[in-house]
Amino acid sequence: DPPGVVITGFSDLPPMSAQRVLRVGSDPFDKVIAMEIGELSVWTGLPGNGKSTLITWVADAVSRHEGIRVGMIGFETHPYRIRDQLARSITHKPWRELGGEARDRLLADLDARWRMVHVSGDAENHLGWLEGHVKALAVRDRCRLIIIDPWNEMEHLPEPGENMTHYINFALRTIRRWARALECHIAIVTHPAKIKSDGRPRPPTGYDCADSAAFFNKPGLGITIHPAEEEHQSQIINWKTRDTLLYGTQKGHVTVEFASAWGCFRKVGDIDHQAAMEF
């Protein structure tokens, strides 16, 4: 065979994991969100619209539904804040109000389903650094879903003379190759570039992410969170689905309710916002 490839018939294909697609497991989220093992996804939205909150909630729901472990490589959100959001989302009580026994139960649950990467302030967070952490999470800690939040905090080191567009294309192709080799899904949260508007900003897509259209072209799934017209509601917009037959999703959007006090998303009509604000 030529260098770098293997040529086979169909009967010689290596076995694939039976668990191909990770889902939230509830309506309406499964209409737009499905994360393929061996693929990457891109999650974006305007600043302050809840990208990190959404991916944290989705990851926890997927973990429970699919019985998998999640790895979080977070640059902007302290692990304590993630723990506090999960405490509110799961128990509907703040961490500080949980008694000793309730805390122990919650921590045992989260320890079984989550791994947190604590990023040092003086770490060189380049692609080689990221590879080591992704492999440790996937192989040692058996994480099937790994989150990079946000991509913009990575230290990007293009080769001399290489423009950022080519570098991003190479980097995303490389990360997708890791996901395939390690049989995990890698979710990348990224900030969009500044979007011109007439006072009502439009929802960004992968084409609006800083530095490269590869953020649209490379992922198997592309998701944007954007405010809806009604208070307490958000739109979850699917702007990219690579395989509609496998995923069972398609491009479009669903409107969901968000309880900021509980840090959770639900089907419209399923949240008592007065109770959430008073908890």
Coordinates of C-alpha atoms in Angstrom, one line a residue:
D1 CA 0.0 0.0 0.0
P2 CA 1.2 3.6 -0.5
P3 CA 2.7 5.3 2.5
G4 CA 0.2 6.6 5.0
V5 CA -2.8 4.6 3.8
V6 CA -4.3 1.1 4.1
I7 CA -6.4 -0.3 1.2
T8 CA -9.0 -3.0 2.2
G9 CA -12.3 -4.5 1.2
F10 CA -15.4 -4.0 3.3
S11 CA -15.0 -7.2 5.1
D12 CA -11.6 -6.0 6.5
L13 CA -12.9 -2.8 8.1
P14 CA -12.0 -2.6 11.7
P15 CA -14.9 -2.9 14.2
M16 CA -16.6 0.3 15.3
S17 CA -18.1 1.0 18.7
A18 CA -21.8 0.3 19.0
Q19 CA -22.3 3.6 20.7
R20 CA -22.1 5.9 17.6
V21 CA -24.1 9.0 18.5
L22 CA -24.4 10.8 21.9
R23 CA -27.8 12.4 22.7
V24 CA -29.4 14.5 25.4
G25 CA -32.3 12.1 25.6
S26 CA -35.1 14.6 25.8
D27 CA -37.3 16.7 23.5
P28 CA -36.8 19.2 21.9
F29 CA -33.0 19.0 22.3
D30 CA -32.6 15.7 20.3
K31 CA -34.1 17.5 17.3
V32 CA -31.0 19.6 16.9
I33 CA -28.2 18.1 19.0
A34 CA -26.5 14.7 18.3
M35 CA -22.7 14.2 18.8
E36 CA -21.0 11.5 16.8
I37 CA -18.2 9.5 18.3
G38 CA -15.1 10.2 16.3
E39 CA -16.2 13.7 15.3
L40 CA -16.0 17.2 16.5
S41 CA -18.6 19.9 17.0
V42 CA -18.4 23.7 17.2
W43 CA -20.6 25.7 19.7
T44 CA -20.8 29.4 19.4
G45 CA -23.0 32.5 20.2
L46 CA -22.6 36.1 21.0
P47 CA -20.8 37.1 24.2
G48 CA -22.9 36.6 27.3
N49 CA -25.6 34.5 25.6
G50 CA -24.7 31.3 27.5
K51 CA -22.3 29.2 25.3
S52 CA -20.5 27.7 28.3
T53 CA -23.7 27.3 30.3
L54 CA -25.3 25.4 27.4
I55 CA -22.4 23.0 26.7
T56 CA -22.1 22.2 30.4
W57 CA -25.8 21.4 30.8
V58 CA -25.8 19.4 27.6
A59 CA -22.7 17.5 28.6
D60 CA -24.2 16.6 31.9
A61 CA -27.5 15.5 30.3
V62 CA -25.6 13.4 27.7
S63 CA -23.5 11.8 30.4
R64 CA -26.6 10.7 32.3
H65 CA -28.5 9.5 29.2
E66 CA -25.6 7.7 27.6
G67 CA -23.7 6.5 30.7
I68 CA -20.5 8.2 29.7
R69 CA -17.8 10.4 31.3
V70 CA -17.2 14.0 30.3
G71 CA -13.8 15.7 30.3
M72 CA -13.7 19.5 30.5
I73 CA -10.7 21.6 29.4
G74 CA -11.9 25.1 30.6
F75 CA -9.8 28.2 30.2
E76 CA -12.3 30.9 31.3
T77 CA -14.7 29.1 33.7
H78 CA -13.3 28.0 37.1
P79 CA -14.1 24.4 38.0
Y80 CA -15.9 25.7 41.1
R81 CA -18.3 27.6 38.9
I82 CA -19.0 24.5 36.8
R83 CA -19.5 22.5 40.0
D84 CA -21.9 25.2 41.3
Q85 CA -23.9 25.2 38.0
L86 CA -24.2 21.4 38.1
A87 CA -25.3 21.5 41.8
R88 CA -28.1 24.0 40.9
S89 CA -29.1 22.1 37.7
I90 CA -29.2 18.7 39.4
T91 CA -30.5 19.5 42.9
H92 CA -32.2 22.9 42.3
K93 CA -30.2 24.2 45.3
P94 CA -27.0 26.3 45.5
W95 CA -23.9 24.4 46.5
R96 CA -23.6 26.5 49.6
E97 CA -27.0 25.3 50.8
L98 CA -26.4 21.6 50.4
G99 CA -26.0 19.7 53.6
G100 CA -23.1 17.3 54.2
E101 CA -24.9 14.2 53.1
A102 CA -26.4 15.8 50.0
R103 CA -22.9 17.2 49.1
D104 CA -21.4 13.8 49.4
R105 CA -24.0 12.2 47.1
L106 CA -23.6 15.0 44.5
L107 CA -19.8 14.8 44.6
A108 CA -19.8 11.0 44.2
D109 CA -22.1 11.4 41.2
L110 CA -20.0 14.1 39.6
D111 CA -16.7 12.4 40.3
A112 CA -18.0 9.3 38.5
R113 CA -19.1 11.3 35.4
W114 CA -16.8 14.3 35.1
R115 CA -13.1 15.0 34.9
M116 CA -11.8 18.6 35.1
V117 CA -8.5 19.9 33.6
H118 CA -7.1 22.6 35.8
V119 CA -5.2 25.0 33.4
S120 CA -2.2 26.7 34.9
G121 CA -1.9 30.4 34.2
D122 CA 1.7 30.0 32.9
A123 CA 1.0 26.9 30.8
E124 CA 1.7 27.1 27.0
N125 CA -1.7 26.1 25.8
H126 CA -0.7 25.2 22.2
L127 CA -1.9 22.3 20.0
G128 CA 0.8 19.9 21.3
W129 CA -0.2 20.7 24.9
L130 CA -3.8 20.1 24.0
E131 CA -3.1 16.7 22.5
G132 CA -1.6 15.4 25.7
H133 CA -4.6 16.4 27.7
V134 CA -7.1 15.0 25.2
K135 CA -5.3 11.7 25.1
A136 CA -5.1 11.5 29.0
L137 CA -8.9 12.2 29.3
A138 CA -9.8 9.7 26.6
V139 CA -7.5 6.9 27.4
R140 CA -6.7 7.1 31.1
D141 CA -10.0 8.6 32.3
R142 CA -12.2 7.0 29.6
C143 CA -14.0 10.2 28.7
R144 CA -16.2 9.9 25.6
L145 CA -17.1 13.6 25.4
I146 CA -14.3 16.2 25.7
I147 CA -15.0 19.9 25.8
I148 CA -12.5 22.7 24.9
D149 CA -13.9 26.0 26.2
P150 CA -13.1 28.3 24.6
W151 CA -10.9 27.8 21.6
N152 CA -10.0 31.5 21.6
E153 CA -7.9 31.1 24.8
M154 CA -5.6 28.5 23.1
E155 CA -2.1 29.7 22.2
H156 CA -2.0 29.3 18.4
L157 CA 1.4 28.9 16.8
P158 CA 1.2 28.8 13.0
E159 CA 4.4 28.0 11.1
P160 CA 6.5 30.9 9.9
G161 CA 4.7 32.3 6.8
E162 CA 1.5 30.3 7.5
N163 CA -1.6 32.4 7.8
M164 CA -4.2 31.9 10.5
T165 CA -6.8 30.5 8.1
H166 CA -4.5 27.6 7.0
Y167 CA -3.4 27.0 10.6
I168 CA -7.0 26.7 11.9
N169 CA -7.9 24.3 9.1
F170 CA -4.9 22.2 10.0
A171 CA -5.6 22.3 13.7
L172 CA -9.3 21.3 13.4
R173 CA -8.4 18.5 11.0
T174 CA -5.8 17.3 13.5
I175 CA -8.3 17.4 16.4
R176 CA -10.9 15.5 14.3
R177 CA -8.2 12.9 13.7
W178 CA -7.7 12.6 17.5
A179 CA -11.4 12.1 18.0
R180 CA -11.5 9.2 15.5
A181 CA -8.4 7.5 16.9
L182 CA -9.5 7.8 20.5
E183 CA -13.2 7.1 19.8
C184 CA -14.5 10.2 21.6
H185 CA -16.4 13.3 20.6
I186 CA -14.6 16.7 21.0
A187 CA -16.8 19.8 21.4
I188 CA -15.1 23.2 20.8
V189 CA -16.6 26.4 22.2
T190 CA -15.5 29.4 20.2
H191 CA -16.3 33.1 20.2
P192 CA -17.5 34.7 17.0
A193 CA -15.8 37.7 15.4
K194 CA -17.5 41.0 15.8
I195 CA -20.8 40.9 13.8
K196 CA -22.2 44.0 12.2
S197 CA -25.9 44.6 13.1
D198 CA -28.6 47.2 13.0
G199 CA -29.2 47.0 16.7
R200 CA -30.5 43.4 16.6
P201 CA -27.5 41.1 16.1
R202 CA -28.1 38.0 14.0
P203 CA -27.1 34.6 15.3
P204 CA -23.5 33.7 14.4
T205 CA -22.6 30.5 12.6
G206 CA -19.3 28.8 11.9
Y207 CA -18.6 31.2 9.1
D208 CA -18.6 34.0 11.8
C209 CA -16.0 32.4 14.1
A210 CA -12.7 34.2 14.2
D211 CA -10.0 33.5 11.7
S212 CA -11.3 30.7 9.4
A213 CA -14.3 29.3 7.6
A214 CA -13.0 25.9 8.7
F215 CA -15.2 26.3 11.8
F216 CA -18.1 25.7 9.5
N217 CA -16.5 23.2 7.1
K218 CA -14.8 20.8 9.5
P219 CA -17.3 19.9 12.3
G220 CA -19.9 17.2 12.1
L221 CA -22.2 19.4 14.2
G222 CA -22.5 23.2 14.5
I223 CA -24.6 24.8 17.3
T224 CA -25.4 28.4 18.2
I225 CA -27.3 29.7 21.2
H226 CA -29.2 33.0 20.7
P227 CA -31.8 34.9 22.7
A228 CA -35.4 34.3 21.7
E229 CA -38.0 37.0 21.7
E230 CA -39.7 35.9 24.9
E231 CA -38.1 36.4 28.3
H232 CA -36.3 33.4 29.8
Q233 CA -36.2 31.7 26.3
S234 CA -33.3 30.9 24.0
Q235 CA -33.0 29.5 20.5
I236 CA -30.7 26.5 20.0
I237 CA -29.7 26.7 16.3
N238 CA -28.3 23.8 14.3
W239 CA -26.4 25.3 11.4
K240 CA -24.4 22.2 10.4
T241 CA -25.3 18.4 10.5
R242 CA -22.9 16.2 8.6
D243 CA -25.0 13.0 8.5
T244 CA -28.7 13.6 8.9
L245 CA -29.6 9.9 8.6
L246 CA -27.1 8.8 11.4
Y247 CA -27.8 11.8 13.7
G248 CA -31.5 12.0 13.2
T249 CA -31.2 15.8 13.3
Q250 CA -31.2 18.5 10.7
K251 CA -30.5 22.2 10.3
G252 CA -33.0 24.5 12.0
H253 CA -33.7 25.7 15.5
V254 CA -35.7 24.9 18.6
T255 CA -36.9 27.3 21.3
V256 CA -36.2 26.3 24.9
E257 CA -36.6 27.8 28.3
F258 CA -33.7 28.7 30.5
A259 CA -33.8 29.1 34.3
S260 CA -30.7 31.2 35.1
A261 CA -31.1 30.5 38.8
W262 CA -30.9 26.7 38.2
G263 CA -28.5 26.8 35.3
C264 CA -30.7 24.4 33.3
F265 CA -32.6 24.3 30.0
R266 CA -36.0 22.7 29.5
K267 CA -38.8 22.3 27.0
V268 CA -41.0 25.5 26.9
G269 CA -43.5 25.4 29.7
D270 CA -41.6 23.0 31.9
I271 CA -39.9 25.6 34.1
D272 CA -41.5 27.4 37.1
H273 CA -39.6 30.6 36.8
Q274 CA -41.0 32.0 40.0
A275 CA -39.8 29.0 42.0
A276 CA -36.4 29.2 40.3
M277 CA -36.0 32.8 41.3
E278 CA -37.1 32.2 44.9
F279 CA -34.9 29.1 45.5

